[in-house]
Amino acid sequence: MQKIPNDKNVMKLYFIGFFGNNFFDRAIWMIYFTHLGFSLLQIAILQAILNATQFLSEIPTGLISDKYGRKVSLIVARMFIICYMLGFMFFDSFYLIAVAQVFYGVGLTCISGADQSLLYDTLKDKKLEKNYSKIIGRYFAIVILALAISMSIGGFLQELSWSTVYLFGVICQSIALLITLNLKESSSYNTNKTRKVSDLIGEIKLFLKLNPNLRLYLIGIGIFYAIGSVYYMYNQVLFDQMGIPTYIISLLFGIDSIVAAVASINAYKLESKFTARIVFSFCLNATVVMFLLLFTKTNFWVLIGFFGVSLIYNTLEPIASNVLNLEVSSEKRNTMLSMTKFLSTFIMFLSFPLIAFLTKFLSVYYVLAITGAFTMFISSRLISKFFSESKIQLKFSKEKKVL
């Protein structure tokens, strides 16, 4: 195998991935909202606003990437995320926080798939796209390590003030913005095309019609991403109810991210040895078991479930991205990545407030256990069906062809 390229664009994307993912509030934002006096239902509404924004802005922001390029999309993303952090720094009103959530949602959707697509096409320009699985694993690992560091520090910054938490975030996002300004758009990507929303939707419908099996994969991955993310965030509530101090909660999330980074960077080895189909099958079934552990309401098993689900999530993410790259041609890849996020944010929009509502009648442990086990079972069935009908050999060591 050829040596992994030391390309300047790839290195810049690595640095952007690091500084752009220093979210010092990631492990404690729900605790911050309770500090502001918001109820669990109000917190769920704020999260639903974020998810609704992501859901509604997926296609419009995808058009920005289509027309002006991934670099422009990433620049816009950083500017919106900086505005979100400034809003959290200076305001504590529920309605103003809601506006900041909208800025955050638009920023996230501008990033959605653009960084991964630019990374892939940068390698493709040098005819090294077969290295993508390993490169994206490293990229995800850097992202996770950035989150690990920032989440671990966030709890200690909170001891100074909540504003300090967001000030550090603004500084890191500004550095990421400066590096993004110096990115180079891939030469194989055409930004001189004018596309309407109707054209884009038509292409998606045509693509899904020609490849109906892909629909199962997108829905299955969307469910997995959505419920995995919701569960990850609700662990802040679980840990808080367990009486764990805020700075310890931050450390737990930080430690989890380090473990997840190791999983992400080595995910391609599992794909190479066992094939993506086997890895998906084992991991999704294991996730069902992890959610069922919540029925014990025992601190030890709750922690095992938290670390286990996160480990699986970050193992499957780079493999899922690589599978999609095998199924989708370059010009449609960013759209399909956005469609996956589109589905997951819609599911999160529905599930986050629903879980908050159900906790009025059942323990949060039981609600998360039932929701998680059921949805992971559905996700495993859909993805299993996709692999059983796919004609692509998804083994890393074999030659891969983009359809």
mmCIF file of C-alpha atoms in Angstrom:
data_model
loop_
_atom_site.group_PDB
_atom_site.id
_atom_site.type_symbol
_atom_site.label_atom_id
_atom_site.label_comp_id
_atom_site.label_asym_id
_atom_site.label_seq_id
_atom_site.Cartn_x
_atom_site.Cartn_y
_atom_site.Cartn_z
ATOM 1 C CA MET A 1 0.000 0.000 0.000
ATOM 2 C CA GLN A 2 1.179 3.489 -0.748
ATOM 3 C CA LYS A 3 2.324 5.705 2.054
ATOM 4 C CA ILE A 4 -0.304 8.045 3.505
ATOM 5 C CA PRO A 5 0.271 11.425 1.794
ATOM 6 C CA ASN A 6 1.574 14.369 3.761
ATOM 7 C CA ASP A 7 -0.638 16.711 1.727
ATOM 8 C CA LYS A 8 -0.969 20.328 2.900
ATOM 9 C CA ASN A 9 -4.728 20.328 2.396
ATOM 10 C CA VAL A 10 -5.082 17.117 4.393
ATOM 11 C CA MET A 11 -2.945 18.572 7.181
ATOM 12 C CA LYS A 12 -5.028 21.764 7.225
ATOM 13 C CA LEU A 13 -8.190 19.686 7.491
ATOM 14 C CA TYR A 14 -6.614 17.850 10.426
ATOM 15 C CA PHE A 15 -5.958 21.158 12.203
ATOM 16 C CA ILE A 16 -9.447 22.423 11.374
ATOM 17 C CA GLY A 17 -10.865 19.176 12.730
ATOM 18 C CA PHE A 18 -8.955 19.740 15.971
ATOM 19 C CA PHE A 19 -9.628 23.422 16.667
ATOM 20 C CA GLY A 20 -13.116 23.333 15.186
ATOM 21 C CA ASN A 21 -14.185 20.610 17.599
ATOM 22 C CA ASN A 22 -13.071 22.187 20.842
ATOM 23 C CA PHE A 23 -16.546 22.406 22.373
ATOM 24 C CA PHE A 24 -15.829 22.942 26.054
ATOM 25 C CA ASP A 25 -19.521 22.726 26.939
ATOM 26 C CA ARG A 26 -20.213 19.438 25.147
ATOM 27 C CA ALA A 27 -20.268 17.306 28.306
ATOM 28 C CA ILE A 28 -22.064 19.808 30.543
ATOM 29 C CA TRP A 29 -24.464 21.883 28.409
ATOM 30 C CA MET A 30 -27.559 20.208 29.877
ATOM 31 C CA ILE A 31 -26.205 20.976 33.340
ATOM 32 C CA TYR A 32 -25.674 24.580 32.218
ATOM 33 C CA PHE A 33 -29.320 24.815 31.188
ATOM 34 C CA THR A 34 -30.435 23.479 34.575
ATOM 35 C CA HIS A 35 -28.129 26.114 36.128
ATOM 36 C CA LEU A 36 -30.121 28.736 34.188
ATOM 37 C CA GLY A 37 -33.305 27.321 35.710
ATOM 38 C CA PHE A 38 -34.643 25.508 32.639
ATOM 39 C CA SER A 39 -36.757 22.376 33.142
ATOM 40 C CA LEU A 40 -35.980 19.086 31.404
ATOM 41 C CA LEU A 41 -38.839 19.761 28.988
ATOM 42 C CA GLN A 42 -37.491 23.256 28.208
ATOM 43 C CA ILE A 43 -34.061 21.724 27.601
ATOM 44 C CA ALA A 44 -35.681 19.210 25.250
ATOM 45 C CA ILE A 45 -37.406 22.069 23.396
ATOM 46 C CA LEU A 46 -34.081 23.865 22.946
ATOM 47 C CA GLN A 47 -32.518 20.684 21.594
ATOM 48 C CA ALA A 48 -35.546 20.200 19.323
ATOM 49 C CA ILE A 49 -35.028 23.736 17.984
ATOM 50 C CA LEU A 50 -31.446 22.819 17.176
ATOM 51 C CA ASN A 51 -32.519 19.608 15.441
ATOM 52 C CA ALA A 52 -35.347 21.362 13.568
ATOM 53 C CA THR A 53 -32.882 23.969 12.332
ATOM 54 C CA GLN A 54 -30.529 21.248 11.126
ATOM 55 C CA PHE A 55 -33.410 19.400 9.493
ATOM 56 C CA LEU A 56 -34.748 22.458 7.659
ATOM 57 C CA SER A 57 -31.379 23.834 6.604
ATOM 58 C CA GLU A 58 -29.783 20.611 5.329
ATOM 59 C CA ILE A 59 -30.758 21.108 1.667
ATOM 60 C CA PRO A 60 -30.258 24.933 1.568
ATOM 61 C CA THR A 61 -26.787 24.661 3.099
ATOM 62 C CA GLY A 62 -26.056 21.716 0.800
ATOM 63 C CA LEU A 63 -26.746 24.046 -2.109
ATOM 64 C CA ILE A 64 -24.121 26.451 -0.765
ATOM 65 C CA SER A 65 -21.599 23.643 -0.967
ATOM 66 C CA ASP A 66 -22.820 22.600 -4.425
ATOM 67 C CA LYS A 67 -22.665 26.081 -5.907
ATOM 68 C CA TYR A 68 -19.768 27.745 -4.109
ATOM 69 C CA GLY A 69 -17.716 24.779 -2.919
ATOM 70 C CA ARG A 70 -16.963 22.999 0.320
ATOM 71 C CA LYS A 71 -14.448 25.645 1.425
ATOM 72 C CA VAL A 72 -17.063 28.415 1.399
ATOM 73 C CA SER A 73 -19.509 26.147 3.206
ATOM 74 C CA LEU A 74 -16.954 25.487 5.945
ATOM 75 C CA ILE A 75 -16.168 29.213 6.314
ATOM 76 C CA VAL A 76 -19.862 30.041 6.745
ATOM 77 C CA ALA A 77 -20.122 27.209 9.273
ATOM 78 C CA ARG A 78 -17.368 28.601 11.504
ATOM 79 C CA MET A 79 -18.897 32.088 11.479
ATOM 80 C CA PHE A 80 -22.296 30.781 12.568
ATOM 81 C CA ILE A 81 -20.805 28.614 15.310
ATOM 82 C CA ILE A 82 -18.852 31.589 16.676
ATOM 83 C CA CYS A 83 -22.119 33.567 16.818
ATOM 84 C CA TYR A 84 -23.749 30.715 18.730
ATOM 85 C CA MET A 85 -20.978 30.671 21.325
ATOM 86 C CA LEU A 86 -21.087 34.446 21.737
ATOM 87 C CA GLY A 87 -24.835 34.164 22.331
ATOM 88 C CA PHE A 88 -24.299 31.648 25.115
ATOM 89 C CA MET A 89 -21.610 33.896 26.603
ATOM 90 C CA PHE A 90 -23.741 37.009 26.919
ATOM 91 C CA PHE A 91 -27.376 35.869 27.222
ATOM 92 C CA ASP A 92 -29.318 33.712 29.663
ATOM 93 C CA SER A 93 -32.865 34.275 28.366
ATOM 94 C CA PHE A 94 -34.644 31.155 27.092
ATOM 95 C CA TYR A 95 -35.660 32.916 23.866
ATOM 96 C CA LEU A 96 -32.208 34.344 23.117
ATOM 97 C CA ILE A 97 -30.630 30.974 23.853
ATOM 98 C CA ALA A 98 -33.116 29.517 21.367
ATOM 99 C CA VAL A 99 -31.883 32.002 18.723
ATOM 100 C CA ALA A 100 -28.295 30.951 19.462
ATOM 101 C CA GLN A 101 -29.364 27.329 18.923
ATOM 102 C CA VAL A 102 -30.573 28.296 15.443
ATOM 103 C CA PHE A 103 -27.129 29.753 14.635
ATOM 104 C CA TYR A 104 -25.541 26.552 15.920
ATOM 105 C CA GLY A 105 -27.833 24.381 13.803
ATOM 106 C CA VAL A 106 -27.076 26.277 10.593
ATOM 107 C CA GLY A 107 -23.355 26.118 11.340
ATOM 108 C CA LEU A 108 -23.437 22.373 11.865
ATOM 109 C CA THR A 109 -25.346 21.740 8.644
ATOM 110 C CA CYS A 110 -22.879 23.846 6.662
ATOM 111 C CA ILE A 111 -20.186 21.439 7.857
ATOM 112 C CA SER A 112 -22.378 18.381 7.233
ATOM 113 C CA GLY A 113 -20.350 16.132 4.951
ATOM 114 C CA ALA A 114 -18.396 19.028 3.404
ATOM 115 C CA ASP A 115 -15.196 18.279 5.305
ATOM 116 C CA GLN A 116 -15.352 14.560 4.507
ATOM 117 C CA SER A 117 -16.085 15.180 0.827
ATOM 118 C CA LEU A 118 -13.235 17.685 0.503
ATOM 119 C CA LEU A 119 -10.905 15.243 2.206
ATOM 120 C CA TYR A 120 -11.906 12.438 -0.168
ATOM 121 C CA ASP A 121 -11.535 14.532 -3.324
ATOM 122 C CA THR A 122 -8.174 15.883 -2.137
ATOM 123 C CA LEU A 123 -6.952 12.280 -2.074
ATOM 124 C CA LYS A 124 -8.696 11.547 -5.362
ATOM 125 C CA ASP A 125 -6.763 14.374 -7.059
ATOM 126 C CA LYS A 126 -3.591 12.441 -6.222
ATOM 127 C CA LYS A 127 -5.146 9.052 -7.095
ATOM 128 C CA LEU A 128 -4.862 7.989 -3.467
ATOM 129 C CA GLU A 129 -8.555 7.610 -2.671
ATOM 130 C CA LYS A 130 -7.974 3.997 -1.598
ATOM 131 C CA ASN A 131 -6.327 5.481 1.498
ATOM 132 C CA TYR A 132 -9.555 7.282 2.417
ATOM 133 C CA SER A 133 -10.712 4.738 4.996
ATOM 134 C CA LYS A 134 -7.463 5.119 6.960
ATOM 135 C CA ILE A 135 -7.324 8.896 6.502
ATOM 136 C CA ILE A 136 -10.938 9.459 7.585
ATOM 137 C CA GLY A 137 -10.268 7.257 10.610
ATOM 138 C CA ARG A 138 -7.396 9.554 11.568
ATOM 139 C CA TYR A 139 -9.541 12.602 10.927
ATOM 140 C CA PHE A 140 -12.322 11.295 13.163
ATOM 141 C CA ALA A 141 -9.724 10.393 15.792
ATOM 142 C CA ILE A 142 -8.398 13.978 15.791
ATOM 143 C CA VAL A 143 -11.958 15.289 16.101
ATOM 144 C CA ILE A 144 -12.639 12.967 19.026
ATOM 145 C CA LEU A 145 -9.352 13.834 20.738
ATOM 146 C CA ALA A 146 -10.201 17.537 20.446
ATOM 147 C CA LEU A 147 -13.545 16.833 22.073
ATOM 148 C CA ALA A 148 -11.824 14.751 24.762
ATOM 149 C CA ILE A 149 -9.454 17.571 25.679
ATOM 150 C CA SER A 150 -12.099 20.294 25.564
ATOM 151 C CA MET A 151 -14.684 18.282 27.498
ATOM 152 C CA SER A 152 -12.140 17.375 30.185
ATOM 153 C CA ILE A 153 -11.141 21.025 30.561
ATOM 154 C CA GLY A 154 -14.711 22.343 30.331
ATOM 155 C CA GLY A 155 -15.703 21.205 33.816
ATOM 156 C CA PHE A 156 -12.720 23.002 35.337
ATOM 157 C CA LEU A 157 -13.365 26.151 33.279
ATOM 158 C CA GLN A 158 -16.905 26.092 34.628
ATOM 159 C CA GLU A 159 -15.440 26.435 38.119
ATOM 160 C CA LEU A 160 -14.247 29.896 37.000
ATOM 161 C CA SER A 161 -17.459 30.873 35.197
ATOM 162 C CA TRP A 162 -19.779 29.603 32.480
ATOM 163 C CA SER A 163 -18.712 32.542 30.284
ATOM 164 C CA THR A 164 -15.128 31.277 30.405
ATOM 165 C CA VAL A 165 -16.295 27.957 28.947
ATOM 166 C CA TYR A 166 -17.669 29.712 25.869
ATOM 167 C CA LEU A 167 -14.818 32.229 25.592
ATOM 168 C CA PHE A 168 -12.356 29.387 25.061
ATOM 169 C CA GLY A 169 -14.711 27.966 22.460
ATOM 170 C CA VAL A 170 -14.772 31.253 20.525
ATOM 171 C CA ILE A 171 -10.976 31.383 20.496
ATOM 172 C CA CYS A 172 -10.642 27.855 19.084
ATOM 173 C CA GLN A 173 -13.353 28.390 16.471
ATOM 174 C CA SER A 174 -11.611 31.581 15.337
ATOM 175 C CA ILE A 175 -8.366 29.660 14.813
ATOM 176 C CA ALA A 176 -10.280 27.035 12.801
ATOM 177 C CA LEU A 177 -11.808 29.819 10.695
ATOM 178 C CA LEU A 178 -8.392 31.304 9.868
ATOM 179 C CA ILE A 179 -7.072 27.913 8.736
ATOM 180 C CA THR A 180 -10.225 27.280 6.675
ATOM 181 C CA LEU A 181 -9.629 30.530 4.794
ATOM 182 C CA ASN A 182 -6.368 28.984 3.540
ATOM 183 C CA LEU A 183 -7.872 25.697 2.370
ATOM 184 C CA LYS A 184 -7.703 24.697 -1.286
ATOM 185 C CA GLU A 185 -10.819 23.426 -3.054
ATOM 186 C CA SER A 186 -10.326 20.122 -4.884
ATOM 187 C CA SER A 187 -9.602 20.508 -8.598
ATOM 188 C CA SER A 188 -11.959 17.612 -9.370
ATOM 189 C CA TYR A 189 -14.911 19.396 -7.831
ATOM 190 C CA ASN A 190 -16.966 21.621 -10.113
ATOM 191 C CA THR A 191 -18.288 24.749 -8.385
ATOM 192 C CA ASN A 192 -19.461 26.432 -11.581
ATOM 193 C CA LYS A 193 -22.840 24.739 -11.598
ATOM 194 C CA THR A 194 -26.147 26.357 -10.792
ATOM 195 C CA ARG A 195 -28.603 23.993 -9.157
ATOM 196 C CA LYS A 196 -32.106 24.614 -7.930
ATOM 197 C CA VAL A 197 -33.669 22.921 -4.936
ATOM 198 C CA SER A 198 -36.075 21.122 -7.288
ATOM 199 C CA ASP A 199 -33.139 19.823 -9.341
ATOM 200 C CA LEU A 200 -31.398 18.536 -6.235
ATOM 201 C CA ILE A 201 -34.509 16.821 -4.908
ATOM 202 C CA GLY A 202 -35.103 15.317 -8.359
ATOM 203 C CA GLU A 203 -31.583 13.896 -8.437
ATOM 204 C CA ILE A 204 -31.981 12.426 -4.961
ATOM 205 C CA LYS A 205 -35.277 10.795 -5.901
ATOM 206 C CA LEU A 206 -33.807 9.398 -9.111
ATOM 207 C CA PHE A 207 -30.734 8.096 -7.314
ATOM 208 C CA LEU A 208 -32.789 6.404 -4.596
ATOM 209 C CA LYS A 209 -35.123 4.959 -7.219
ATOM 210 C CA LEU A 210 -32.239 3.439 -9.138
ATOM 211 C CA ASN A 211 -30.696 2.168 -5.893
ATOM 212 C CA PRO A 212 -33.636 1.307 -3.587
ATOM 213 C CA ASN A 213 -31.375 -0.701 -1.318
ATOM 214 C CA LEU A 214 -29.472 2.463 -0.386
ATOM 215 C CA ARG A 215 -32.632 3.848 1.202
ATOM 216 C CA LEU A 216 -32.478 1.102 3.840
ATOM 217 C CA TYR A 217 -28.883 1.995 4.632
ATOM 218 C CA LEU A 218 -29.586 5.724 4.964
ATOM 219 C CA ILE A 219 -32.548 5.138 7.279
ATOM 220 C CA GLY A 220 -30.662 2.578 9.370
ATOM 221 C CA ILE A 221 -27.621 4.825 9.778
ATOM 222 C CA GLY A 222 -29.878 7.816 10.472
ATOM 223 C CA ILE A 223 -31.581 5.938 13.319
ATOM 224 C CA PHE A 224 -28.243 4.783 14.709
ATOM 225 C CA TYR A 225 -26.710 8.275 14.644
ATOM 226 C CA ALA A 226 -29.817 9.924 16.103
ATOM 227 C CA ILE A 227 -30.497 7.623 19.043
ATOM 228 C CA GLY A 228 -26.799 7.226 19.792
ATOM 229 C CA SER A 229 -26.456 11.017 19.997
ATOM 230 C CA VAL A 230 -29.604 11.448 22.122
ATOM 231 C CA TYR A 231 -28.447 8.775 24.550
ATOM 232 C CA TYR A 232 -24.970 10.317 24.717
ATOM 233 C CA MET A 233 -26.442 13.672 25.744
ATOM 234 C CA TYR A 234 -28.910 12.230 28.256
ATOM 235 C CA ASN A 235 -26.040 10.624 30.113
ATOM 236 C CA GLN A 236 -25.359 14.094 31.530
ATOM 237 C CA VAL A 237 -28.713 13.817 33.295
ATOM 238 C CA LEU A 238 -28.032 10.244 34.410
ATOM 239 C CA PHE A 239 -24.633 11.154 35.845
ATOM 240 C CA ASP A 240 -26.053 14.235 37.538
ATOM 241 C CA GLN A 241 -28.776 12.098 39.145
ATOM 242 C CA MET A 242 -26.060 9.721 40.308
ATOM 243 C CA GLY A 243 -24.598 12.656 42.252
ATOM 244 C CA ILE A 244 -21.384 12.950 40.238
ATOM 245 C CA PRO A 245 -19.789 16.466 40.396
ATOM 246 C CA THR A 246 -19.745 18.534 37.191
ATOM 247 C CA TYR A 247 -15.972 18.421 36.731
ATOM 248 C CA ILE A 248 -15.980 14.629 37.141
ATOM 249 C CA ILE A 249 -18.738 14.361 34.529
ATOM 250 C CA SER A 250 -16.507 16.347 32.173
ATOM 251 C CA LEU A 251 -13.614 13.994 32.856
ATOM 252 C CA LEU A 252 -15.787 10.935 32.221
ATOM 253 C CA PHE A 253 -16.815 12.317 28.845
ATOM 254 C CA GLY A 254 -13.204 13.235 28.127
ATOM 255 C CA ILE A 255 -11.949 9.743 28.977
ATOM 256 C CA ASP A 256 -14.703 8.275 26.839
ATOM 257 C CA SER A 257 -13.580 10.385 23.888
ATOM 258 C CA ILE A 258 -9.987 9.165 24.199
ATOM 259 C CA VAL A 259 -11.162 5.552 24.124
ATOM 260 C CA ALA A 260 -13.440 6.406 21.179
ATOM 261 C CA ALA A 261 -10.519 8.018 19.325
ATOM 262 C CA VAL A 262 -8.565 4.768 19.532
ATOM 263 C CA ALA A 263 -11.594 2.929 18.170
ATOM 264 C CA SER A 264 -12.013 5.395 15.320
ATOM 265 C CA ILE A 265 -8.412 5.321 14.185
ATOM 266 C CA ASN A 266 -8.390 1.516 14.153
ATOM 267 C CA ALA A 267 -11.849 1.006 12.676
ATOM 268 C CA TYR A 268 -10.445 0.353 9.192
ATOM 269 C CA LYS A 269 -8.580 -2.675 10.579
ATOM 270 C CA LEU A 270 -11.846 -4.268 11.621
ATOM 271 C CA GLU A 271 -13.319 -3.480 8.199
ATOM 272 C CA SER A 272 -10.258 -5.008 6.544
ATOM 273 C CA LYS A 273 -10.295 -8.176 8.609
ATOM 274 C CA PHE A 274 -14.000 -8.919 8.984
ATOM 275 C CA THR A 275 -15.783 -6.789 6.319
ATOM 276 C CA ALA A 276 -18.131 -3.914 7.084
ATOM 277 C CA ARG A 277 -21.147 -6.216 7.104
ATOM 278 C CA ILE A 278 -19.852 -8.370 9.963
ATOM 279 C CA VAL A 279 -18.659 -5.361 11.982
ATOM 280 C CA PHE A 280 -22.044 -3.647 11.646
ATOM 281 C CA SER A 281 -23.950 -6.787 12.614
ATOM 282 C CA PHE A 282 -21.897 -7.457 15.735
ATOM 283 C CA CYS A 283 -21.764 -3.835 16.898
ATOM 284 C CA LEU A 284 -25.462 -3.072 16.476
ATOM 285 C CA ASN A 285 -26.505 -6.236 18.316
ATOM 286 C CA ALA A 286 -24.042 -5.391 21.083
ATOM 287 C CA THR A 287 -25.580 -1.916 21.319
ATOM 288 C CA VAL A 288 -28.986 -3.458 22.037
ATOM 289 C CA VAL A 289 -27.436 -5.248 25.012
ATOM 290 C CA MET A 290 -25.758 -2.036 26.223
ATOM 291 C CA PHE A 291 -29.090 -0.225 26.315
ATOM 292 C CA LEU A 292 -30.741 -3.083 28.207
ATOM 293 C CA LEU A 293 -28.139 -2.646 30.966
ATOM 294 C CA LEU A 294 -29.960 0.559 31.950
ATOM 295 C CA PHE A 295 -32.756 -1.559 33.438
ATOM 296 C CA THR A 296 -30.379 -2.435 36.296
ATOM 297 C CA LYS A 297 -30.200 1.249 37.388
ATOM 298 C CA THR A 298 -26.800 0.297 38.815
ATOM 299 C CA ASN A 299 -24.060 2.917 38.542
ATOM 300 C CA PHE A 300 -21.452 0.417 37.359
ATOM 301 C CA TRP A 301 -23.601 -0.984 34.540
ATOM 302 C CA VAL A 302 -24.801 2.481 33.538
ATOM 303 C CA LEU A 303 -21.163 3.504 33.075
ATOM 304 C CA ILE A 304 -20.428 0.307 31.131
ATOM 305 C CA GLY A 305 -23.378 1.057 28.852
ATOM 306 C CA PHE A 306 -22.242 4.663 28.337
ATOM 307 C CA PHE A 307 -18.689 3.705 27.375
ATOM 308 C CA GLY A 308 -19.862 0.718 25.330
ATOM 309 C CA VAL A 309 -22.362 2.589 23.150
ATOM 310 C CA SER A 310 -19.903 5.413 22.556
ATOM 311 C CA LEU A 311 -17.144 2.960 21.604
ATOM 312 C CA ILE A 312 -19.430 1.281 19.079
ATOM 313 C CA TYR A 313 -20.670 4.610 17.696
ATOM 314 C CA ASN A 314 -17.161 5.840 16.976
ATOM 315 C CA THR A 315 -16.050 2.504 15.548
ATOM 316 C CA LEU A 316 -18.894 2.444 13.039
ATOM 317 C CA GLU A 317 -18.797 6.122 12.008
ATOM 318 C CA PRO A 318 -15.694 5.977 9.740
ATOM 319 C CA ILE A 319 -16.775 2.592 8.349
ATOM 320 C CA ALA A 320 -20.251 3.951 7.596
ATOM 321 C CA SER A 321 -18.691 6.890 5.780
ATOM 322 C CA ASN A 322 -16.502 4.591 3.691
ATOM 323 C CA VAL A 323 -19.449 2.348 2.756
ATOM 324 C CA LEU A 324 -21.321 5.397 1.493
ATOM 325 C CA ASN A 325 -18.306 6.462 -0.565
ATOM 326 C CA LEU A 326 -18.348 3.069 -2.271
ATOM 327 C CA GLU A 327 -22.014 3.434 -3.176
ATOM 328 C CA VAL A 328 -22.052 7.076 -4.297
ATOM 329 C CA SER A 329 -20.139 8.904 -7.033
ATOM 330 C CA SER A 330 -18.150 12.033 -6.158
ATOM 331 C CA GLU A 331 -20.678 14.608 -7.346
ATOM 332 C CA LYS A 332 -23.471 13.030 -5.285
ATOM 333 C CA ARG A 333 -21.451 12.132 -2.189
ATOM 334 C CA ASN A 334 -21.955 15.389 -0.308
ATOM 335 C CA THR A 335 -25.706 15.216 -0.934
ATOM 336 C CA MET A 336 -25.936 11.663 0.406
ATOM 337 C CA LEU A 337 -23.891 12.553 3.497
ATOM 338 C CA SER A 338 -26.269 15.439 4.050
ATOM 339 C CA MET A 339 -29.243 13.122 3.570
ATOM 340 C CA THR A 340 -27.923 10.865 6.337
ATOM 341 C CA LYS A 341 -27.642 13.861 8.654
ATOM 342 C CA PHE A 342 -31.020 15.063 7.422
ATOM 343 C CA LEU A 343 -32.649 11.841 8.573
ATOM 344 C CA SER A 344 -30.799 11.661 11.886
ATOM 345 C CA THR A 345 -31.610 15.242 12.871
ATOM 346 C CA PHE A 346 -35.280 14.678 12.065
ATOM 347 C CA ILE A 347 -35.324 11.583 14.273
ATOM 348 C CA MET A 348 -33.548 13.516 17.042
ATOM 349 C CA PHE A 349 -36.099 16.316 16.664
ATOM 350 C CA LEU A 350 -38.858 13.806 17.421
ATOM 351 C CA SER A 351 -37.129 11.622 19.998
ATOM 352 C CA PHE A 352 -35.463 14.172 22.299
ATOM 353 C CA PRO A 353 -38.680 15.903 23.505
ATOM 354 C CA LEU A 354 -40.571 12.576 23.419
ATOM 355 C CA ILE A 355 -38.062 11.044 25.845
ATOM 356 C CA ALA A 356 -38.312 14.129 28.085
ATOM 357 C CA PHE A 357 -42.107 13.806 28.078
ATOM 358 C CA LEU A 358 -42.023 10.070 28.869
ATOM 359 C CA THR A 359 -39.744 10.683 31.866
ATOM 360 C CA LYS A 360 -42.789 12.243 33.548
ATOM 361 C CA PHE A 361 -44.270 8.729 33.748
ATOM 362 C CA LEU A 362 -41.242 6.408 33.769
ATOM 363 C CA SER A 363 -37.716 6.565 35.102
ATOM 364 C CA VAL A 364 -35.282 8.108 32.620
ATOM 365 C CA TYR A 365 -33.305 4.848 32.877
ATOM 366 C CA TYR A 366 -36.255 2.777 31.635
ATOM 367 C CA VAL A 367 -37.214 5.240 28.904
ATOM 368 C CA LEU A 368 -33.695 5.256 27.472
ATOM 369 C CA ALA A 369 -33.379 1.467 27.768
ATOM 370 C CA ILE A 370 -36.627 0.766 25.896
ATOM 371 C CA THR A 371 -36.071 3.460 23.258
ATOM 372 C CA GLY A 372 -32.455 2.508 22.647
ATOM 373 C CA ALA A 373 -32.903 -1.270 22.465
ATOM 374 C CA PHE A 374 -35.918 -1.038 20.144
ATOM 375 C CA THR A 375 -34.394 1.469 17.707
ATOM 376 C CA MET A 376 -31.018 -0.291 17.573
ATOM 377 C CA PHE A 377 -32.792 -3.535 16.712
ATOM 378 C CA ILE A 378 -34.635 -1.783 13.861
ATOM 379 C CA SER A 379 -31.376 -0.179 12.662
ATOM 380 C CA SER A 380 -29.576 -3.547 12.639
ATOM 381 C CA ARG A 381 -32.350 -5.150 10.577
ATOM 382 C CA LEU A 382 -32.331 -2.371 7.967
ATOM 383 C CA ILE A 383 -28.547 -2.323 7.587
ATOM 384 C CA SER A 384 -28.388 -6.123 7.476
ATOM 385 C CA LYS A 385 -30.904 -6.056 4.631
ATOM 386 C CA PHE A 386 -28.759 -3.501 2.785
ATOM 387 C CA PHE A 387 -25.618 -5.621 3.019
ATOM 388 C CA SER A 388 -27.429 -8.810 2.028
ATOM 389 C CA GLU A 389 -28.473 -7.194 -1.266
ATOM 390 C CA SER A 390 -25.359 -5.107 -1.953
ATOM 391 C CA LYS A 391 -23.125 -6.321 -4.784
ATOM 392 C CA ILE A 392 -20.055 -4.428 -3.572
ATOM 393 C CA GLN A 393 -17.333 -6.369 -1.810
ATOM 394 C CA LEU A 394 -16.830 -4.269 1.295
ATOM 395 C CA LYS A 395 -13.490 -5.620 2.359
ATOM 396 C CA PHE A 396 -10.769 -3.036 2.782
ATOM 397 C CA SER A 397 -8.055 -5.145 1.203
ATOM 398 C CA LYS A 398 -10.015 -5.631 -2.038
ATOM 399 C CA GLU A 399 -10.295 -3.251 -4.930
ATOM 400 C CA LYS A 400 -13.235 -0.845 -4.494
ATOM 401 C CA LYS A 401 -15.245 0.665 -7.253
ATOM 402 C CA VAL A 402 -17.414 3.766 -6.917
ATOM 403 C CA LEU A 403 -20.728 3.186 -8.641
#
